[in-house]
Amino acid sequence: MSETLAQQAYKDLKQRILEGTIKTGDLLTERTLAIESGISRTPLRAAISRLQKEGVVSRLTNGTLMVLPVTVEQLLEIVQVRRLMEGAAAARAAERPMTTALNQSRQIMQAYVEGKDVAFDSFWMDDDAFHEAVAEAADLHLLPAMLREMRSIARRCTITRTHDRFAEQAAEHIAVIDAIEARDPAAAVAAMEAHFDSVRSRFLGWLARP
Amino acid sequence: MSETLAQQAYKDLKQRILEGTIKTGDLLTERTLAIESGISRTPLRAAISRLQKEGVVSRLTNGTLMVLPVTVEQLLEIVQVRRLMEGAAAARAAERPMTTALNQSRQIMQAYVEGKDVAFDSFWMDDDAFHEAVAEAADLHLLPAMLREMRSIARRCTITRTHDRFAEQAAEHIAVIDAIEARDPAAAVAAMEAHFDSVRSRFLGWLARP
DNA sequence: TAGTTGACATACAGTTGGTATACTGAAATA
DNA sequence: TATTTCAGTATACCAACTGTATGTCAACTA
């Protein structure tokens, strides 16, 4: 089952944006992108249409294509929504068997607590794995895709990248996993909510810096 | 001494942006604006160039003209800078004779404390008058122009317009004026700083709302 | 096999910004 | 006073872009 040119272009473009090779606020032109991809504008436009629907790129009123900046307001809203959703997911996960993915995530997080130092994108992937493991342990099948969507937005916000207290975040993740393992839903939701409260106050603290 | 067409266009455009008739994020086209103003593109471009220098509009990389959005980060920075500058101005003003403008501003602010209700733009002008009166009472001749610049930026940020506790702000203004009248520099700077701290925490509180 | 559909390539029209050129009136200069 | 210069302005031209239309081809279905 081969991918269409449009699908390939979509994946390629999205990856470049998530990696930061193409930056939020950058303007794109269909012809240039089409030439770079070795395809014509038609499938390229289909790929762009899809990215538009996901809020990754936006057409300005004159048709110009821009990689959509993500505002602080949007970022804070995502933190709030995820706090609700992932808190509930952690409580559900605590009522179900412990998973291999959660165990693996805990080991990875332990390394950060002990001082492991990596680039933002590496930590982001381990962070991805943690949140995905919780959602899957909760048997919530729509949640992983929703998380991916929201996390892809958050990743594009410039403040997110100022966020470098990996050891603290790792410790918060471990607290969630421990509560899930202990089959304590109340502790699990509290730990997950504390994690997001902590994320939020870091963002606000960055904003409020003198 | 008559104004050039470029100067007229500049003033008109800027006013429309400050009033919110043209919104931040809007795209502008030279031809449309020129036709609306009844002039050719050439003086219109001179007006735009001036607005560009002031950070009111921006050229995207493809030449598209956009009314520059003002981010929350910029707004908070302006609040910080003004806290420093206007705190110092209030202290200086407290070492100088009380002025008519400060007395007038106090009366106007008293009406707000007593419940006067107006639209944002009306309050904004009274707010302008207060801050300008303090700067002039401080004999700081460069400060008013700098304030106008920063306030014109702040005015264009969408959060600024969510700010509707006029009575509270008016009471803070009165505290500054009272301290100036009492010739108490320490109290004046403290009152002005408290005012900006209050403004800042309102913005942050709006951001942090659940 | 003929018809339909999805994917794709290419062409065309309209709009925009950038830039060049021409014009005009006022001020300066010889 | 006549001429020149300069600032301000109007207009024309070109390249580049998006939106849309049209044509082609391969795969699928009846």
Coordinates of C-alpha atoms (C1' of nucleotides) in Angstrom, one line a residue:
Chain A
M1 CA 0.0 0.0 0.0
S2 CA 2.1 2.9 -1.2
E3 CA 1.6 6.5 0.0
T4 CA 0.4 9.1 -2.3
L5 CA 2.6 12.0 -3.2
A6 CA 0.4 14.3 -1.1
Q7 CA 0.7 12.1 1.9
Q8 CA 4.5 12.0 1.6
A9 CA 4.6 15.7 1.2
Y10 CA 2.4 16.1 4.3
K11 CA 4.6 14.0 6.5
D12 CA 7.8 15.6 5.2
L13 CA 6.5 19.1 5.8
K14 CA 5.1 18.4 9.2
Q15 CA 8.3 16.8 10.3
R16 CA 10.3 19.8 9.2
I17 CA 8.0 22.1 11.1
L18 CA 8.1 20.0 14.3
E19 CA 11.9 19.8 14.1
G20 CA 12.1 23.5 13.8
T21 CA 13.8 23.4 10.3
I22 CA 10.9 25.4 9.2
K23 CA 10.0 27.9 11.9
T24 CA 6.7 29.2 13.2
G25 CA 6.0 32.5 11.4
D26 CA 7.9 31.4 8.3
L27 CA 6.2 32.0 4.9
L28 CA 6.0 29.2 2.5
T29 CA 5.3 29.2 -1.2
E30 CA 3.7 26.3 -3.0
R31 CA 6.0 26.5 -6.0
T32 CA 9.2 26.4 -3.9
L33 CA 7.9 23.5 -1.8
A34 CA 6.7 21.6 -4.8
I35 CA 10.1 21.9 -6.5
E36 CA 11.9 20.9 -3.3
S37 CA 9.7 17.8 -3.1
G38 CA 10.0 17.0 -6.8
I39 CA 6.2 17.1 -7.3
S40 CA 3.7 19.5 -8.8
R41 CA 1.7 21.9 -6.9
T42 CA -1.5 19.8 -6.9
P43 CA -0.5 17.1 -4.4
L44 CA 1.5 19.7 -2.5
R45 CA -1.7 21.7 -2.1
A46 CA -3.4 18.7 -0.7
A47 CA -0.7 18.3 1.9
I48 CA -1.0 21.9 2.8
S49 CA -4.8 21.7 3.1
R50 CA -4.3 18.9 5.6
L51 CA -1.8 20.9 7.6
Q52 CA -4.2 23.8 7.6
K53 CA -7.0 21.7 9.1
E54 CA -4.6 20.7 11.9
G55 CA -3.7 24.4 12.5
V56 CA -0.1 23.9 11.6
V57 CA -0.2 26.3 8.8
S58 CA -2.5 29.1 8.0
R59 CA -3.6 31.0 4.9
L60 CA -3.4 34.7 5.4
T61 CA -6.3 36.6 3.8
N62 CA -4.2 37.3 0.7
G63 CA -3.5 33.6 0.2
T64 CA 0.0 33.7 1.7
L65 CA 1.0 30.6 3.5
M66 CA 2.4 31.0 7.0
V67 CA 3.5 28.5 9.6
L68 CA 1.2 29.3 12.4
P69 CA 2.7 30.8 15.5
V70 CA 1.4 29.4 18.7
T71 CA 0.6 32.0 21.3
V72 CA 1.2 31.8 25.0
E73 CA -2.5 31.8 25.5
Q74 CA -3.0 28.8 23.3
L75 CA -0.2 27.0 25.1
L76 CA -1.7 27.7 28.5
E77 CA -5.1 26.5 27.3
I78 CA -3.6 23.2 26.1
V79 CA -2.0 22.7 29.5
Q80 CA -5.4 23.2 31.2
V81 CA -7.2 20.8 28.8
R82 CA -4.5 18.2 29.2
R83 CA -4.6 18.5 33.0
L84 CA -8.2 17.5 32.9
M85 CA -7.9 14.7 30.4
E86 CA -4.7 13.2 31.5
G87 CA -5.6 13.4 35.2
A88 CA -8.6 11.3 34.4
A89 CA -6.5 9.0 32.3
A90 CA -4.1 8.5 35.2
A91 CA -6.9 7.6 37.5
R92 CA -8.2 5.0 35.0
A93 CA -4.7 3.6 34.5
A94 CA -4.5 3.1 38.3
E95 CA -7.4 0.7 38.1
R96 CA -5.8 -1.4 35.5
P97 CA -2.7 -3.6 35.3
M98 CA 0.7 -2.0 35.3
T99 CA 2.2 -1.9 31.8
T100 CA 5.6 -2.6 30.3
A101 CA 5.6 0.8 28.7
L102 CA 5.1 2.6 32.0
N103 CA 7.9 0.6 33.6
Q104 CA 10.2 1.5 30.7
S105 CA 9.2 5.1 31.0
R106 CA 10.0 5.1 34.7
Q107 CA 13.5 3.8 34.0
I108 CA 14.1 6.5 31.4
M109 CA 12.8 9.2 33.8
Q110 CA 15.0 7.9 36.5
A111 CA 18.1 8.6 34.4
Y112 CA 17.0 12.2 34.1
V113 CA 16.5 12.5 37.8
E114 CA 20.1 11.2 38.2
G115 CA 21.4 14.0 35.9
K116 CA 21.1 12.7 32.3
D117 CA 21.5 15.7 30.0
V118 CA 20.1 15.8 26.5
A119 CA 18.8 18.2 23.9
F120 CA 15.2 19.4 24.0
D121 CA 14.0 17.2 21.1
S122 CA 15.4 14.0 22.8
F123 CA 13.7 14.8 26.1
W124 CA 10.5 15.6 24.1
M125 CA 10.4 12.1 22.7
D126 CA 10.8 10.5 26.1
D127 CA 8.1 12.9 27.4
D128 CA 5.9 11.7 24.5
A129 CA 6.5 8.1 25.5
F130 CA 5.4 8.8 29.1
H131 CA 2.2 10.5 28.3
E132 CA 1.3 8.0 25.6
A133 CA 2.0 5.1 28.0
V134 CA -0.4 6.6 30.6
A135 CA -3.1 7.0 27.9
E136 CA -2.7 3.4 26.7
A137 CA -2.6 2.0 30.2
A138 CA -6.0 3.8 30.7
D139 CA -7.5 2.1 27.7
L140 CA -8.5 5.4 26.2
H141 CA -8.2 4.8 22.5
L142 CA -8.9 8.2 21.3
L143 CA -6.7 10.0 23.7
P144 CA -3.3 9.2 22.2
A145 CA -4.2 10.9 18.9
M146 CA -5.6 13.9 20.7
L147 CA -2.5 14.2 22.8
R148 CA -0.3 14.0 19.7
E149 CA -2.3 16.8 18.2
M150 CA -2.1 19.0 21.2
R151 CA 1.6 18.2 21.8
S152 CA 2.4 19.0 18.3
I153 CA 0.9 22.5 18.8
A154 CA 2.7 23.0 22.1
R155 CA 6.0 21.9 20.6
R156 CA 5.8 24.7 18.1
C157 CA 5.4 27.4 20.7
T158 CA 8.7 29.2 21.3
I159 CA 8.2 29.2 25.1
T160 CA 8.1 25.4 25.2
R161 CA 11.7 25.3 24.3
T162 CA 12.7 27.5 27.2
H163 CA 11.5 24.7 29.4
D164 CA 14.6 22.8 30.4
R165 CA 14.1 21.4 33.9
F166 CA 14.1 17.9 32.7
A167 CA 15.0 16.4 36.1
E168 CA 12.0 18.0 37.8
Q169 CA 9.6 16.9 35.1
A170 CA 11.0 13.4 35.2
A171 CA 10.5 13.2 39.0
E172 CA 6.9 14.3 38.4
H173 CA 6.4 11.6 35.8
I174 CA 7.7 9.0 38.2
A175 CA 5.3 10.1 40.9
V176 CA 2.5 9.5 38.4
I177 CA 3.8 6.0 37.5
D178 CA 4.3 5.1 41.1
A179 CA 0.7 6.0 42.0
I180 CA -0.6 4.0 39.0
E181 CA 1.5 1.0 40.1
A182 CA 0.1 1.4 43.6
R183 CA -3.4 1.2 42.2
D184 CA -4.2 4.5 43.9
P185 CA -6.5 6.5 41.5
A186 CA -6.7 9.5 43.8
A187 CA -2.9 9.7 44.1
A188 CA -2.5 9.2 40.3
V189 CA -4.8 12.0 39.4
A190 CA -3.3 14.3 42.0
A191 CA 0.2 13.5 40.7
M192 CA -0.7 14.1 37.1
E193 CA -2.5 17.4 38.0
A194 CA 0.5 18.5 40.1
H195 CA 2.7 17.8 37.0
F196 CA 0.6 20.1 34.8
D197 CA 0.3 22.7 37.5
S198 CA 4.0 22.7 37.7
V199 CA 4.3 23.0 33.9
R200 CA 1.9 25.9 33.9
S201 CA 3.6 27.8 36.7
R202 CA 6.9 27.4 34.9
F203 CA 5.4 29.0 31.8
L204 CA 3.8 31.8 33.8
G205 CA 7.0 32.2 35.7
W206 CA 9.0 32.6 32.5
L207 CA 6.5 35.2 31.4
A208 CA 6.6 37.0 34.7
R209 CA 10.4 37.1 35.0
P210 CA 11.6 40.6 35.7
Chain B
M1 CA 3.2 74.9 7.0
S2 CA 1.1 72.2 5.3
E3 CA 1.4 68.5 5.7
T4 CA 2.6 66.3 2.9
L5 CA 0.3 63.6 1.6
A6 CA 2.6 61.1 3.2
Q7 CA 2.3 62.7 6.6
Q8 CA -1.5 62.8 6.4
A9 CA -1.7 59.2 5.3
Y10 CA 0.6 58.2 8.2
K11 CA -1.6 60.0 10.8
D12 CA -4.8 58.6 9.3
L13 CA -3.5 55.0 9.2
K14 CA -2.1 55.1 12.6
Q15 CA -5.3 56.5 14.1
R16 CA -7.3 53.7 12.4
I17 CA -5.0 51.1 13.9
L18 CA -5.0 52.6 17.4
E19 CA -8.8 52.9 17.3
G20 CA -9.1 49.2 16.3
T21 CA -10.8 50.0 13.0
I22 CA -7.8 48.2 11.4
K23 CA -7.0 45.3 13.7
T24 CA -3.6 43.8 14.6
G25 CA -3.0 40.9 12.3
D26 CA -4.9 42.5 9.4
L27 CA -3.2 42.5 6.0
L28 CA -3.0 45.7 4.2
T29 CA -2.5 46.4 0.5
E30 CA -0.8 49.5 -0.8
R31 CA -3.2 49.9 -3.7
T32 CA -6.3 49.7 -1.6
L33 CA -5.0 52.1 1.0
A34 CA -3.8 54.5 -1.7
I35 CA -7.2 54.5 -3.3
E36 CA -9.0 55.0 0.0
S37 CA -6.8 57.9 0.8
G38 CA -7.1 59.4 -2.7
I39 CA -3.4 59.4 -3.2
S40 CA -0.9 57.4 -5.2
R41 CA 1.1 54.5 -3.8
T42 CA 4.3 56.6 -3.5
P43 CA 3.4 58.8 -0.5
L44 CA 1.4 55.9 0.9
R45 CA 4.6 53.8 0.9
A46 CA 6.4 56.6 2.7
A47 CA 3.7 56.6 5.4
I48 CA 3.9 52.8 5.7
S49 CA 7.7 53.0 6.0
R50 CA 7.3 55.2 8.9
L51 CA 4.8 52.9 10.6
Q52 CA 7.2 50.1 10.0
K53 CA 10.0 51.9 11.8
E54 CA 7.6 52.4 14.8
G55 CA 6.8 48.7 14.8
V56 CA 3.1 49.3 14.0
V57 CA 3.2 47.4 10.8
S58 CA 5.5 44.8 9.4
R59 CA 6.5 43.5 6.0
L60 CA 6.4 39.8 5.9
T61 CA 9.3 38.2 3.9
N62 CA 7.1 38.2 0.8
G63 CA 6.4 41.9 1.0
T64 CA 2.9 41.4 2.5
L65 CA 2.0 44.2 4.9
M66 CA 0.6 43.1 8.2
V67 CA -0.5 45.2 11.2
L68 CA 1.9 43.8 13.8
P69 CA 0.3 41.8 16.5
V70 CA 1.6 42.6 20.0
T71 CA 2.4 39.6 22.0
V72 CA 1.8 39.1 25.7
E73 CA 5.5 38.9 26.2
Q74 CA 6.0 42.3 24.7
L75 CA 3.2 43.7 26.8
L76 CA 4.6 42.4 30.0
E77 CA 8.0 43.8 29.1
I78 CA 6.5 47.2 28.5
V79 CA 4.9 47.1 31.9
Q80 CA 8.3 46.3 33.5
V81 CA 10.1 49.1 31.7
R82 CA 7.4 51.6 32.5
R83 CA 7.4 50.6 36.2
L84 CA 11.1 51.6 36.4
M85 CA 10.8 54.8 34.4
E86 CA 7.5 56.0 35.8
G87 CA 8.4 55.1 39.4
A88 CA 11.4 57.4 39.0
A89 CA 9.3 60.1 37.4
A90 CA 6.8 60.0 40.3
A91 CA 9.7 60.4 42.8
R92 CA 11.0 63.5 40.9
A93 CA 7.5 64.9 40.6
A94 CA 7.2 64.7 44.3
E95 CA 10.2 67.0 44.6
R96 CA 8.5 69.7 42.5
P97 CA 5.4 71.9 42.7
M98 CA 2.1 70.3 42.3
T99 CA 0.6 70.9 38.8
T100 CA -2.8 71.8 37.4
A101 CA -2.7 68.8 35.2
L102 CA -2.3 66.5 38.2
N103 CA -5.1 68.1 40.0
Q104 CA -7.4 67.8 37.0
S105 CA -6.4 64.2 36.6
R106 CA -7.2 63.5 40.2
Q107 CA -10.7 64.9 39.7
I108 CA -11.3 62.7 36.7
M109 CA -10.0 59.7 38.5
Q110 CA -12.3 60.4 41.4
A111 CA -15.3 60.1 39.1
Y112 CA -14.2 56.6 38.2
V113 CA -13.8 55.6 41.8
E114 CA -17.3 56.8 42.3
G115 CA -18.6 54.6 39.6
K116 CA -18.3 56.4 36.3
D117 CA -18.7 54.0 33.4
V118 CA -17.2 54.6 30.0
A119 CA -15.9 52.7 27.0
F120 CA -12.3 51.5 27.0
D121 CA -11.0 54.2 24.6
S122 CA -12.4 57.0 26.7
F123 CA -10.7 55.6 29.8
W124 CA -7.6 55.1 27.9
M125 CA -7.4 58.8 27.1
D126 CA -7.9 59.8 30.8
D127 CA -5.2 57.2 31.6
D128 CA -3.0 58.9 29.0
A129 CA -3.5 62.2 30.7
F130 CA -2.6 60.9 34.1
H131 CA 0.7 59.3 33.0
E132 CA 1.6 62.4 30.9
A133 CA 0.9 64.7 33.8
V134 CA 3.3 62.8 36.1
A135 CA 6.0 62.8 33.4
E136 CA 5.6 66.6 32.9
A137 CA 5.5 67.3 36.6
A138 CA 8.8 65.4 36.8
D139 CA 10.3 67.7 34.2
L140 CA 11.4 64.8 32.1
H141 CA 11.1 66.1 28.6
L142 CA 11.9 62.9 26.7
L143 CA 9.6 60.7 28.8
P144 CA 6.2 61.7 27.4
A145 CA 7.2 60.7 23.8
M146 CA 8.6 57.4 25.0
L147 CA 5.5 56.8 26.9
R148 CA 3.4 57.5 23.9
E149 CA 5.4 55.0 21.9
M150 CA 5.1 52.3 24.5
R151 CA 1.4 53.0 25.2
S152 CA 0.6 52.9 21.5
I153 CA 2.1 49.4 21.4
A154 CA 0.3 48.3 24.6
R155 CA -3.0 49.6 23.2
R156 CA -2.8 47.3 20.2
C157 CA -2.4 44.1 22.3
T158 CA -5.7 42.4 22.6
I159 CA -5.3 41.6 26.3
T160 CA -5.1 45.3 27.1
R161 CA -8.7 45.7 26.2
T162 CA -9.8 43.0 28.6
H163 CA -8.7 45.3 31.3
D164 CA -11.8 46.9 32.6
R165 CA -11.3 47.6 36.3
F166 CA -11.3 51.3 35.8
A167 CA -12.2 52.1 39.4
E168 CA -9.3 50.2 40.8
Q169 CA -6.9 51.8 38.4
A170 CA -8.3 55.2 39.2
A171 CA -7.7 54.7 42.9
E172 CA -4.1 53.7 42.2
H173 CA -3.6 56.8 40.1
I174 CA -5.0 59.0 43.0
A175 CA -2.6 57.4 45.4
V176 CA 0.3 58.5 43.2
I177 CA -1.1 62.0 42.9
D178 CA -1.6 62.3 46.7
A179 CA 2.0 61.2 47.3
I180 CA 3.3 63.7 44.8
E181 CA 1.2 66.5 46.4
A182 CA 2.5 65.4 49.9
R183 CA 6.0 65.8 48.5
D184 CA 6.9 62.3 49.5
P185 CA 9.1 60.8 46.9
A186 CA 9.3 57.4 48.5
A187 CA 5.6 57.1 48.8
A188 CA 5.2 58.3 45.2
V189 CA 7.5 55.7 43.7
A190 CA 5.9 53.0 45.9
A191 CA 2.4 54.0 44.7
M192 CA 3.5 54.1 41.0
E193 CA 5.2 50.8 41.3
A194 CA 2.2 49.3 43.1
H195 CA 0.1 50.5 40.2
F196 CA 2.2 48.7 37.6
D197 CA 2.5 45.6 39.8
S198 CA -1.3 45.6 39.9
V199 CA -1.5 46.0 36.1
R200 CA 0.9 43.2 35.6
S201 CA -0.8 40.8 37.9
R202 CA -4.1 41.5 36.2
F203 CA -2.6 40.6 32.9
L204 CA -1.0 37.4 34.3
G205 CA -4.2 36.6 36.1
W206 CA -6.1 36.8 32.9
L207 CA -3.6 34.5 31.3
A208 CA -3.8 32.1 34.2
R209 CA -7.5 32.0 34.4
P210 CA -8.8 28.4 34.3
Chain C
dT1 C1' -14.4 -3.6 -22.6
dA2 C1' -16.1 1.0 -21.4
dG3 C1' -16.9 4.3 -18.0
dT4 C1' -15.7 6.4 -13.7
dT5 C1' -12.7 8.2 -10.3
dG6 C1' -8.6 9.8 -7.8
dA7 C1' -4.1 11.6 -8.3
dC8 C1' -1.3 14.4 -10.6
dA9 C1' 0.8 17.9 -14.0
dT10 C1' 0.4 22.1 -16.4
dA11 C1' -1.5 26.4 -18.0
dC12 C1' -3.8 30.8 -17.4
dA13 C1' -5.7 34.9 -15.1
dG14 C1' -5.7 38.2 -11.5
dT15 C1' -3.4 40.6 -7.8
dT16 C1' 0.4 42.3 -5.3
dG17 C1' 5.0 44.3 -4.0
dG18 C1' 9.3 46.3 -5.9
dT19 C1' 11.2 49.4 -8.7
dA20 C1' 11.9 52.6 -12.5
dT21 C1' 10.5 56.6 -14.9
dA22 C1' 8.2 60.9 -15.6
dC23 C1' 6.1 65.1 -14.0
dT24 C1' 5.3 69.3 -11.1
dG25 C1' 5.9 73.1 -8.1
dA26 C1' 8.6 75.4 -4.8
dA27 C1' 13.0 76.9 -3.4
dA28 C1' 17.7 78.0 -4.3
dT29 C1' 21.1 80.0 -7.3
dA30 C1' 23.5 82.5 -10.9
Chain D
dT1 C1' 14.6 87.3 -13.8
dA2 C1' 15.8 82.8 -15.7
dT3 C1' 17.6 78.5 -14.7
dT4 C1' 18.5 74.7 -12.0
dT5 C1' 17.8 71.6 -8.3
dC6 C1' 15.1 68.9 -5.3
dA7 C1' 11.3 67.0 -2.8
dG8 C1' 6.9 65.1 -3.4
dT9 C1' 4.1 62.6 -6.2
dA10 C1' 1.8 59.9 -10.0
dT11 C1' 2.2 56.2 -13.2
dA12 C1' 4.0 52.3 -15.6
dC13 C1' 6.3 47.9 -15.9
dC14 C1' 7.9 43.4 -14.3
dA15 C1' 8.3 39.3 -11.5
dA16 C1' 6.2 36.3 -8.4
dC17 C1' 2.5 34.4 -6.1
dT18 C1' -2.2 32.1 -5.4
dG19 C1' -6.6 30.4 -7.2
dT20 C1' -8.6 27.9 -10.6
dA21 C1' -9.3 25.4 -14.8
dT22 C1' -8.1 21.8 -17.9
dG23 C1' -5.9 17.7 -19.5
dT24 C1' -3.7 13.1 -18.7
dC25 C1' -3.2 8.6 -16.9
dA26 C1' -3.6 4.6 -14.1
dA27 C1' -6.6 1.9 -11.4
dC28 C1' -11.0 0.3 -10.3
dT29 C1' -15.8 -1.1 -11.2
dA30 C1' -19.9 -2.6 -13.7

